[in-house]
Short mmCIF file of C-alpha atoms and ligand atoms in Angstrom, two decimals:
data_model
loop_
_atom_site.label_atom_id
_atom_site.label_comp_id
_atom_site.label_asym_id
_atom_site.label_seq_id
_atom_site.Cartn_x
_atom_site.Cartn_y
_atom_site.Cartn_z
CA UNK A 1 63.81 85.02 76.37
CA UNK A 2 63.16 82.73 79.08
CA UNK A 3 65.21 82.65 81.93
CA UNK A 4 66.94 79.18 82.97
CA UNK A 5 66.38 78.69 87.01
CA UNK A 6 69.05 77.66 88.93
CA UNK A 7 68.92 77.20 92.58
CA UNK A 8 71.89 76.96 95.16
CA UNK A 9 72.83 77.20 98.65
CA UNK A 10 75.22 80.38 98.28
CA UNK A 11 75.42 82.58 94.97
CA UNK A 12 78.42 85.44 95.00
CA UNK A 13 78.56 87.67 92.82
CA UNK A 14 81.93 88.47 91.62
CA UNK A 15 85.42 86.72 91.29
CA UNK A 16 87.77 89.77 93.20
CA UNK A 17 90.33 88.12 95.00
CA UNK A 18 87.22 88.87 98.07
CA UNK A 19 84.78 86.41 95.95
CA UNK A 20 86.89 83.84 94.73
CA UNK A 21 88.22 83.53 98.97
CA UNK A 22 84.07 84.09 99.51
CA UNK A 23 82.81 81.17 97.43
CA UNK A 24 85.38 78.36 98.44
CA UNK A 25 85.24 79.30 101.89
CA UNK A 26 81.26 78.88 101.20
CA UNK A 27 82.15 75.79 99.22
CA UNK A 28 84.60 74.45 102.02
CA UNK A 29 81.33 74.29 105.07
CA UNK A 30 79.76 72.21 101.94
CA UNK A 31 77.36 75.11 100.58
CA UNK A 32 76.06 74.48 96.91
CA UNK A 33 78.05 78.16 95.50
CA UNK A 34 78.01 79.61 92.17
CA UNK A 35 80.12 82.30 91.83
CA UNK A 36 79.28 84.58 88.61
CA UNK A 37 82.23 87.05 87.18
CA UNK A 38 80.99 89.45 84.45
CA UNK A 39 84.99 88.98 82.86
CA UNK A 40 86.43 85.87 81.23
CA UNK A 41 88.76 85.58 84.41
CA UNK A 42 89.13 85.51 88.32
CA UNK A 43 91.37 87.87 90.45
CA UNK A 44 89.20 91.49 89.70
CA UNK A 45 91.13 95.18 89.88
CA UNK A 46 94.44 92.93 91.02
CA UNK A 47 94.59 90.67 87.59
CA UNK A 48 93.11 93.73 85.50
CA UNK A 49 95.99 96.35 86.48
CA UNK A 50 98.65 93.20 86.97
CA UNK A 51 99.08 94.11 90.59
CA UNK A 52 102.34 93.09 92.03
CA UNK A 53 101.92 93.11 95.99
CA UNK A 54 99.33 91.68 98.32
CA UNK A 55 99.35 94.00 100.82
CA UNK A 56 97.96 93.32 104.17
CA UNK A 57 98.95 90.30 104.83
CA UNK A 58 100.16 88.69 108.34
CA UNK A 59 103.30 86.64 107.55
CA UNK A 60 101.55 83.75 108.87
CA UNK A 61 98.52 82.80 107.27
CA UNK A 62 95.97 79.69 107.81
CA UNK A 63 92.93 78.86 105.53
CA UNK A 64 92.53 80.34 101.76
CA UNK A 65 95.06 83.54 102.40
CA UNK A 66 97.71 80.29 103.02
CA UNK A 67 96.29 78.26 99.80
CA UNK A 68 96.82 81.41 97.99
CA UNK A 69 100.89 82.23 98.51
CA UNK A 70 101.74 78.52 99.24
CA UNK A 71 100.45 78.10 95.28
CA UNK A 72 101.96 81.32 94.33
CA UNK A 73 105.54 80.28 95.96
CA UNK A 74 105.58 76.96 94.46
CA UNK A 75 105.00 78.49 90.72
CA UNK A 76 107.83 80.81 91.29
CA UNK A 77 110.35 80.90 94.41
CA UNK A 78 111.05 84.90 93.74
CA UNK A 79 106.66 84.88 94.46
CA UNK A 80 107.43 85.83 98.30
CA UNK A 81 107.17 88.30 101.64
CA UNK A 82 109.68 90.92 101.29
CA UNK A 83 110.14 94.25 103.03
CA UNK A 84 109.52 97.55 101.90
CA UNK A 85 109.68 100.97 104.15
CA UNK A 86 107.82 99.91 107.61
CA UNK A 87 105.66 97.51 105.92
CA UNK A 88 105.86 93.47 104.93
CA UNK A 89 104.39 93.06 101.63
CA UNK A 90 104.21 89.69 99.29
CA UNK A 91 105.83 89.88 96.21
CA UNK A 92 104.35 87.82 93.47
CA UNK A 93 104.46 87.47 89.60
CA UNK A 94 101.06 89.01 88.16
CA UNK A 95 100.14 86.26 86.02
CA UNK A 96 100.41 83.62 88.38
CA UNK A 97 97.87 85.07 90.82
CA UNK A 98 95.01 84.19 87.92
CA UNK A 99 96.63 80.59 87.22
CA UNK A 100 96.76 80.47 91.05
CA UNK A 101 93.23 80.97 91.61
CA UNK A 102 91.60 79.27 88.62
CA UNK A 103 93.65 76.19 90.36
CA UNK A 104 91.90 76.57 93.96
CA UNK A 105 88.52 76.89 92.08
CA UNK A 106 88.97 73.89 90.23
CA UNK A 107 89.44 72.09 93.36
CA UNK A 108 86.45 72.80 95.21
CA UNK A 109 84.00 70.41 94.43
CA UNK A 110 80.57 72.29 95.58
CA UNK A 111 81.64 74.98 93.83
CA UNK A 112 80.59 76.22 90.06
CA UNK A 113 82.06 79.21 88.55
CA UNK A 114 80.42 81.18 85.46
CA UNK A 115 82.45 83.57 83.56
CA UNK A 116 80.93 86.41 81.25
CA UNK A 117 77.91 86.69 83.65
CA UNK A 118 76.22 89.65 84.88
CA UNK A 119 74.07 90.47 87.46
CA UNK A 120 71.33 92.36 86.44
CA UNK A 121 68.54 92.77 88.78
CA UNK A 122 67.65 91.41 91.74
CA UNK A 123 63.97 89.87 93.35
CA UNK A 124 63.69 91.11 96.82
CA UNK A 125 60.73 89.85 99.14
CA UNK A 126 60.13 90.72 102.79
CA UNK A 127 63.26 91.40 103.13
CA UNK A 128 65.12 89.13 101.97
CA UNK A 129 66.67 88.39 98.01
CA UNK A 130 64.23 85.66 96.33
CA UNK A 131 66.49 85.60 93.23
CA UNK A 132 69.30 87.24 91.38
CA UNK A 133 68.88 87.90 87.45
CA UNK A 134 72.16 87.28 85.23
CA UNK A 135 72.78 87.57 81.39
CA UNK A 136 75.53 85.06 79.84
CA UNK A 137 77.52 86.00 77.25
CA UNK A 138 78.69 84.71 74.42
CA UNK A 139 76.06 82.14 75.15
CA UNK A 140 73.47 84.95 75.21
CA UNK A 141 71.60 82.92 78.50
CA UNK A 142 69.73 84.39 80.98
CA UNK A 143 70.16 82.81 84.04
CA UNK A 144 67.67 83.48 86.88
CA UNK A 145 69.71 82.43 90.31
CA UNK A 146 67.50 81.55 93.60
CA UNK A 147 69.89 81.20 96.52
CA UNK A 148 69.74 80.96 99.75
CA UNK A 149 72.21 83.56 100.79
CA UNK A 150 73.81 86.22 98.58
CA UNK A 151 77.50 87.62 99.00
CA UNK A 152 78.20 90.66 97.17
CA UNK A 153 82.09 90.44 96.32
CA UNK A 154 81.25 93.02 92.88
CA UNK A 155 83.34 95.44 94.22
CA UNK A 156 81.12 97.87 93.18
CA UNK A 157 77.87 96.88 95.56
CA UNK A 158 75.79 95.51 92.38
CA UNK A 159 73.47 93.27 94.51
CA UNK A 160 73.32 95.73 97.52
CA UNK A 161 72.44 98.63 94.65
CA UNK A 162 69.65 96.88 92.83
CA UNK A 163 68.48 94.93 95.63
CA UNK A 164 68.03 98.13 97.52
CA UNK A 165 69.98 97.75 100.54
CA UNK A 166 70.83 100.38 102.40
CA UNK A 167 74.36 102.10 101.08
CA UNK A 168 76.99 105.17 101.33
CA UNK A 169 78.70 106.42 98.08
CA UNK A 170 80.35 109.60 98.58
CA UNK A 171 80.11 112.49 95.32
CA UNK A 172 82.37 112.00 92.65
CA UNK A 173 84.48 114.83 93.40
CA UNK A 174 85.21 113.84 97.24
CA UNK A 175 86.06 110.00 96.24
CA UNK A 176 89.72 108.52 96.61
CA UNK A 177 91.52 108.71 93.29
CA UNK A 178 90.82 105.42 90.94
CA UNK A 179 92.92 103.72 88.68
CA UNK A 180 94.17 103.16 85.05
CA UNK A 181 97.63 100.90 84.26
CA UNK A 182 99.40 100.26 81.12
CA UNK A 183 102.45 98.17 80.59
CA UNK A 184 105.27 99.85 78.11
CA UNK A 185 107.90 97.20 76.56
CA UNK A 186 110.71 98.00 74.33
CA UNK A 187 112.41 100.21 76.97
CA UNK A 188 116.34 100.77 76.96
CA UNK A 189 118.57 100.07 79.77
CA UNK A 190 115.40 100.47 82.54
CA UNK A 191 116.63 101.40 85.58
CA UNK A 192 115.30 101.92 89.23
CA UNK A 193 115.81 106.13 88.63
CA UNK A 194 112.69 105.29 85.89
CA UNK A 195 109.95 105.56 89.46
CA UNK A 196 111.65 109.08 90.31
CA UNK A 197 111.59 109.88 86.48
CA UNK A 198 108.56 109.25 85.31
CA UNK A 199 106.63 111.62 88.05
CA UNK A 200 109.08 114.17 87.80
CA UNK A 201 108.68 114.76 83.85
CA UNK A 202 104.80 114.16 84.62
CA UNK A 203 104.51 117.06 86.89
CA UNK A 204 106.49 119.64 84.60
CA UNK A 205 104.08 119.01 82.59
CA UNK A 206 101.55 119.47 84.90
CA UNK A 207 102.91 122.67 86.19
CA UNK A 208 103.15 124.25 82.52
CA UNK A 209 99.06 123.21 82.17
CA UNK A 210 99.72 120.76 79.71
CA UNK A 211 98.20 117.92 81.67
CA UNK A 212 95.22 117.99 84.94
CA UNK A 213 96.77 118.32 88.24
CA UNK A 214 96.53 114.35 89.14
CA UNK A 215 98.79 113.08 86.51
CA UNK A 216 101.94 114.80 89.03
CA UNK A 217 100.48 111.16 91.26
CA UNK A 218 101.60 108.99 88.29
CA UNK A 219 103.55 105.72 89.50
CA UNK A 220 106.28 103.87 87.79
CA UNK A 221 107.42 100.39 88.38
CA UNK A 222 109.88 97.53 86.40
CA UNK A 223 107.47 94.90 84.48
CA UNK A 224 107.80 91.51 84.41
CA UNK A 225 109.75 90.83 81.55
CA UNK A 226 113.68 93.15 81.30
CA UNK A 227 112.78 96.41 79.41
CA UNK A 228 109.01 96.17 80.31
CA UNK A 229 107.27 99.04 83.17
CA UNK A 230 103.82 99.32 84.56
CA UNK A 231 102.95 102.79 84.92
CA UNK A 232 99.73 103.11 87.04
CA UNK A 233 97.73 106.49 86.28
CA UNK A 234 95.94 107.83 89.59
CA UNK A 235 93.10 109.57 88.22
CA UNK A 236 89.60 110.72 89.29
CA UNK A 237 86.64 108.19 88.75
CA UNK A 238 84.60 109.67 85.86
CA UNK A 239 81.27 110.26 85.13
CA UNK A 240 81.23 109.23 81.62
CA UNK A 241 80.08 106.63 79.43
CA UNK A 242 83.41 105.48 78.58
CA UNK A 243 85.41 106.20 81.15
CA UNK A 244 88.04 103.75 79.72
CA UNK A 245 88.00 105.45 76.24
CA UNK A 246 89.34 108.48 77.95
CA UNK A 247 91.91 107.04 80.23
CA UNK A 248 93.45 105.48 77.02
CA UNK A 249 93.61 108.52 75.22
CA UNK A 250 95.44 109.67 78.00
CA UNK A 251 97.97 107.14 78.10
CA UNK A 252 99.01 107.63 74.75
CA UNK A 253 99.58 110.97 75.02
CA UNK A 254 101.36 110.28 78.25
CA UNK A 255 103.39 107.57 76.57
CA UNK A 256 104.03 109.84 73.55
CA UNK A 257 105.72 112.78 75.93
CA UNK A 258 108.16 110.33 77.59
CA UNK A 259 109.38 109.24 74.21
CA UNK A 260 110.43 112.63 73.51
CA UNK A 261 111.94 113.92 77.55
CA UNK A 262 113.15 109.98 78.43
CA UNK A 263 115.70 108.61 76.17
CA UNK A 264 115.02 105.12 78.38
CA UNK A 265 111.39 105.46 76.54
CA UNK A 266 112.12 106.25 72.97
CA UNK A 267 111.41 102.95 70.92
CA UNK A 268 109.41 101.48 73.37
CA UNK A 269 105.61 101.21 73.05
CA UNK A 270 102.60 100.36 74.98
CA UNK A 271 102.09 96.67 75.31
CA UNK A 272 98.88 96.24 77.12
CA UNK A 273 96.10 98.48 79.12
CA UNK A 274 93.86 97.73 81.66
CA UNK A 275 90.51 97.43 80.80
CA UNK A 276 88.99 100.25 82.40
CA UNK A 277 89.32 103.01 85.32
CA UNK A 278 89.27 100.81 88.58
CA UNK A 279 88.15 102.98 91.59
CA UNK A 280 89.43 102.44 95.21
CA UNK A 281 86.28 103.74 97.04
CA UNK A 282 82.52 103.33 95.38
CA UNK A 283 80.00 102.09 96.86
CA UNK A 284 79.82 100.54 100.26
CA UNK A 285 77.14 98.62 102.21
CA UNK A 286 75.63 100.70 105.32
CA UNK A 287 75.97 97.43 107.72
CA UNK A 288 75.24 96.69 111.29
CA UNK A 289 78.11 98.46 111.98
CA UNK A 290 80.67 101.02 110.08
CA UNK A 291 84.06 100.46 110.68
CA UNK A 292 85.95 103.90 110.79
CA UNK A 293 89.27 105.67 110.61
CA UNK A 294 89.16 105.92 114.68
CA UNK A 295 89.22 102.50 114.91
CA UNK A 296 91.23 101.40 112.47
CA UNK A 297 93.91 103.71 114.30
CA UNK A 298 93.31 102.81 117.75
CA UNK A 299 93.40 99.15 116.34
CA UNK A 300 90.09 98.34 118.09
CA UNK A 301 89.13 95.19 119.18
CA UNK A 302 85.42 93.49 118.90
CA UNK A 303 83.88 90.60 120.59
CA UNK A 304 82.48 89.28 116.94
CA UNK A 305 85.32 89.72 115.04
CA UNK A 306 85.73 87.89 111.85
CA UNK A 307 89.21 89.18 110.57
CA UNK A 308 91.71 91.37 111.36
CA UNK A 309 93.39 94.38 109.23
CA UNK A 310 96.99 95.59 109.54
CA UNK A 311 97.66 98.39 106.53
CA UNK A 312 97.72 101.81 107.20
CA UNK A 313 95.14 104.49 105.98
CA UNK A 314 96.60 104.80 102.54
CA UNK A 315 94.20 107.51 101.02
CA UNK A 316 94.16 108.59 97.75
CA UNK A 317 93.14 112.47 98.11
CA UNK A 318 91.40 113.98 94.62
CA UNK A 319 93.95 117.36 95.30
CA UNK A 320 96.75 115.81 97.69
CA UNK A 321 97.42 112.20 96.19
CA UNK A 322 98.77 109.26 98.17
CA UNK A 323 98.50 110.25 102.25
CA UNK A 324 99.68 107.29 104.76
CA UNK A 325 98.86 106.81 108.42
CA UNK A 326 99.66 103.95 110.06
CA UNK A 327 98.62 101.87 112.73
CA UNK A 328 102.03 101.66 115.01
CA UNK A 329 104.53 98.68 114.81
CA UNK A 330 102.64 94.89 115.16
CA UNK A 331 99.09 96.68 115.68
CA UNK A 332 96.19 94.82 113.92
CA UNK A 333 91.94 96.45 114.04
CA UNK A 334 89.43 94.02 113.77
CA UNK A 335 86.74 93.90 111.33
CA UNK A 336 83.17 92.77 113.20
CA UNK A 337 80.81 90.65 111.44
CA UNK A 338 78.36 93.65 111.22
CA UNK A 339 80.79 95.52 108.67
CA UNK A 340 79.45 92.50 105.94
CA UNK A 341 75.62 92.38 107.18
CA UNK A 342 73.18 94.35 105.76
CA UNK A 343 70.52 96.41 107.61
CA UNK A 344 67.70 95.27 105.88
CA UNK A 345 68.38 92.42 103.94
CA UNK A 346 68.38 89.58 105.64
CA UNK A 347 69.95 87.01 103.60
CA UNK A 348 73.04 89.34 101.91
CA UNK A 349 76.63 90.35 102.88
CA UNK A 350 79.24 92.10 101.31
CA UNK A 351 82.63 91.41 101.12
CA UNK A 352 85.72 93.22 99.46
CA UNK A 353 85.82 96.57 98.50
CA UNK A 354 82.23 97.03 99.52
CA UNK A 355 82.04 96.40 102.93
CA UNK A 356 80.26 98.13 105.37
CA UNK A 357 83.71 101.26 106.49
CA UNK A 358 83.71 104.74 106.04
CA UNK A 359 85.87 105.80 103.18
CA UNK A 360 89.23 106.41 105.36
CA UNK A 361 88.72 103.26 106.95
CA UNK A 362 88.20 101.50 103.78
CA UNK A 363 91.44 103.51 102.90
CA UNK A 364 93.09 100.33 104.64
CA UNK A 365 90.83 97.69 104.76
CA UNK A 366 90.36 97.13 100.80
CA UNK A 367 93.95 95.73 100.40
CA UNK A 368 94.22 92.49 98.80
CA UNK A 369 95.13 90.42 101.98
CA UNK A 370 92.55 92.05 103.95
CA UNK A 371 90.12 91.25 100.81
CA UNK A 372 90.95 87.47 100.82
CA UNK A 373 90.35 87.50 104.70
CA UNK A 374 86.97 89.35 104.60
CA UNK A 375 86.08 86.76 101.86
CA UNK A 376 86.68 83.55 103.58
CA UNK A 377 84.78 84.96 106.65
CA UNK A 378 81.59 86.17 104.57
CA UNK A 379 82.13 82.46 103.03
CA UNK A 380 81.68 81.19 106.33
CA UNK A 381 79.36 83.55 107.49
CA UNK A 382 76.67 82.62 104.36
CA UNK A 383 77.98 78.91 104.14
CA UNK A 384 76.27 76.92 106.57
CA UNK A 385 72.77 74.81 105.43
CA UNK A 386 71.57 74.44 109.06
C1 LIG B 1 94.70 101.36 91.05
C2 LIG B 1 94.69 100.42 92.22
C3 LIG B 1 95.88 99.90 92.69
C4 LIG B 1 95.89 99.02 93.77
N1 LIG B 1 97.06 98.45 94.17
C5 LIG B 1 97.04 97.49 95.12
C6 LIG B 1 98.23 96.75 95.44
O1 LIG B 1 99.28 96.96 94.86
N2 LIG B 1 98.13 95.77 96.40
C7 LIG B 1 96.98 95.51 97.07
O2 LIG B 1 96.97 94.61 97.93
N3 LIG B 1 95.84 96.17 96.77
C8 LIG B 1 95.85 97.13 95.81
N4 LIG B 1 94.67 97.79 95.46
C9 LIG B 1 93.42 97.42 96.16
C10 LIG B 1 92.87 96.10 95.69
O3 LIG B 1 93.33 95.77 94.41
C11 LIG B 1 91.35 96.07 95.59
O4 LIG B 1 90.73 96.85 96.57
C12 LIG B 1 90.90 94.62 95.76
O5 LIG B 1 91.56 93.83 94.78
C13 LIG B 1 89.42 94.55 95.62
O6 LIG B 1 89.03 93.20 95.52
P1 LIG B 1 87.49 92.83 95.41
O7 LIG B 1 87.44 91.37 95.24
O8 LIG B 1 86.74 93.44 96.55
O9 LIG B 1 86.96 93.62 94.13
P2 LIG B 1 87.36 93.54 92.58
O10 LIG B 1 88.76 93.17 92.38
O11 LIG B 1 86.84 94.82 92.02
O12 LIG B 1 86.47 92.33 92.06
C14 LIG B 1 85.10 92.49 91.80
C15 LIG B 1 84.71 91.55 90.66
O13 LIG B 1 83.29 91.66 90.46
C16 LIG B 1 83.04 91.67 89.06
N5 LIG B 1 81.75 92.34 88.82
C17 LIG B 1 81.47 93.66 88.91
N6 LIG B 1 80.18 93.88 88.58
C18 LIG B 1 79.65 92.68 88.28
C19 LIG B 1 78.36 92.26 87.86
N7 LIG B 1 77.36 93.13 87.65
N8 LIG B 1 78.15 90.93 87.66
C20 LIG B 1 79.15 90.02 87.85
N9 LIG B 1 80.39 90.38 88.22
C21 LIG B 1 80.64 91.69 88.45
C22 LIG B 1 84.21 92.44 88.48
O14 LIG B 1 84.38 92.14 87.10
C23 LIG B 1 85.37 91.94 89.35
O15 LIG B 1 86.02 90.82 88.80
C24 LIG B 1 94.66 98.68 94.40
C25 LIG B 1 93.45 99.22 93.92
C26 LIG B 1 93.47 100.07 92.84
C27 LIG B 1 92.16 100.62 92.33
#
């Protein structure tokens, strides 16, 4: 089949919360962008498992990471910062973030956003990307992209892996647990005891062998309708061809056991699961520079920085679960511009979840609100026609 050509100023691939703030910053310095999403819908890992925090967010925002809760706290006034433990976190209604950002898309009018489109390979030459190849489904297009610059928002370093840049991915077994959600309705008389509950039956379970070791890190929290609960399964990224398959089977045998031990669960049933295992560390650009755990916790300064992280190093151990440091009361890092330039590709960055950390700095750096900051930066970084 031939390929249609399509040429642009700035393609990113991927519409994460990181590439949707990517390609309208790159739309906002007037950059031709096309962003391509292999789902039917913006917003990544935080739409998929209905996240219901952005985390790492300063309580006063300018640029997209404003756009983004202004819009949100207009749809819904209970969409807003709130407190919890030492940290500020904004609360927000999981279907409005997609509504939210399919609105500040719309807007932007250098921007063009393709849906059901993959990346597939990717033309490199001296050093720099001469095109990116994408298939378009249900449309069953190929579409053969020649940009300028190329921002890998993928989350999973698609462009930086075929377009061999240079990259870290740690084994399988050392990774940061990933993650699989499913939302139960029909519940009777939920209460908050349900988040102490839920883990608690989980790791009896556990302890007689009748489950692995990892479901004892299950989560539990209220839905977004009365009587509904996300539980959020911290599991290990696996190396199968289904990965998703699995996970399911494991929720309904999950879901099936707190029928029987939770009289809060007995007529309810799962509503909705996420549509595959979503992993908190893969693959990550080897940049200009590596931001680490070191500096993260000394809340290090640079001369070129291009935004600025506040959550602690939440790491998701494969044996220990969930470990927090944090950075100290009002102490911000910064992230350099090098952390989203390649080595040896010339015209590509990263933003996101694949940006150029070691995994415990990542640890705090892949939050949404850090995500939407990295994004606008990389957007302004790869923006500019001159
Ligand atoms: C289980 C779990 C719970 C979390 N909870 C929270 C939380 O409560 N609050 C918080 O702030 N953060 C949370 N995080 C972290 C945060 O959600 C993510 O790190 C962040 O959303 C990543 O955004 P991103 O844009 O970099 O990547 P993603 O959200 O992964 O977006 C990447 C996009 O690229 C697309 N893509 C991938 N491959 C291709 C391809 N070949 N072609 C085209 N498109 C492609 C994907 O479909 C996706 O839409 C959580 C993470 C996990 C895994």
């Amino acid at each position: 089949m031939k390929a249609k050509e399509i040429t642009c100023d700035v393609l990113v691939a991927g519409a994460g919360i990181s590439g949707v703030a990517a390609a309208i910053s790159a739309s906002r310095q007037q950059a031709k962008t096309i962003l391509i999403e292999k789902n039917g819908f913006p917003g990544g890992i935080a739409v998929d498992c209905q996240h219901r925090y952005i985390c790492g967010l300063y309580p006063k925002n300018t640029g997209i990471a404003q756009d983004i809760i202004l819009g949100l706290q207009k749809l819904n006034p209970k969409n807003r910062f709130i407190r919890m433990g030492k940290l500020s976190v904004f609360s927000f209604a999981p279907k409005n973030l997609e509504l939210i950002l399919r609105k500040l898309i719309q807007r932007e009018k250098n921007l063009k956003v393709l849906y059901n489109c993959t990346v597939t390979q990717v033309k490199k030459e001296k050093g720099s990307i001469v095109s990116v190849k994408a298939a378009q489904k249900p449309l069953n297009r190929i579409l053969n992209f020649m940009p300028r610059t190329v921002i890998d928002a993928s989350g999973q370093g698609i462009v930086i892996k075929l377009g061999k840049a240079q990259y870290k991915l740690a084994p399988l077994k050392c990774r940061q647990l990933a993650g699989f959600t499913f939302e139960v309705r029909g519940l009777i008389d939920a209460s908050d005891l349900l988040a102490i509950k839920v883990p608690y039956y989980l790791s009896i379970w556990v302890k007689q062998k009748k489950l692995p070791a990892y479901f004892k890190f299950t989560n539990f929290a209220d839905g977004q309708t009365k009587n509904s609960g996300m539980i959020k399964l911290n599991l290990p990224a696996k190396n199968t061809s289904q990965p998703a398959q699995e996970a399911k089977k494991y929720a309904s045998l999950i879901h099936a056991y707190l029928r029987k031990v939770i009289p809060e669960f007995r007529n309810s049933r799962i509503h909705r699961v996420s549509s595959d295992i979503h992993e908190r560390e893969g693959l990550r650009l080897y940049g200009e520079h590596i931001l680490t755990k070191e500096e993260v916790l000394s809340a290090r300064k640079f001369p070129d920085s291009i935004a600025k992280g506040c959550w602690p190093i939440e790491f998701w151990h494969p044996e220990k679960g969930q470990q927090i440091k944090y950075l100290g009361p009002n102490r911000f890092y910064q992230i350099p511009l090098g952390c989203l330039k390649s080595k040896n590709i010339t015209n590509l960055f990263a933003t996101g979840k694949c940006i150029s950390a070691t995994p415990q700095a990542l640890a705090s750096s892949r939050v949404m609100g850090t995500c939407i900051y990295l994004g606008e930066a990389a957007g302004r970084a790869a923006g500019p026609t001159t």
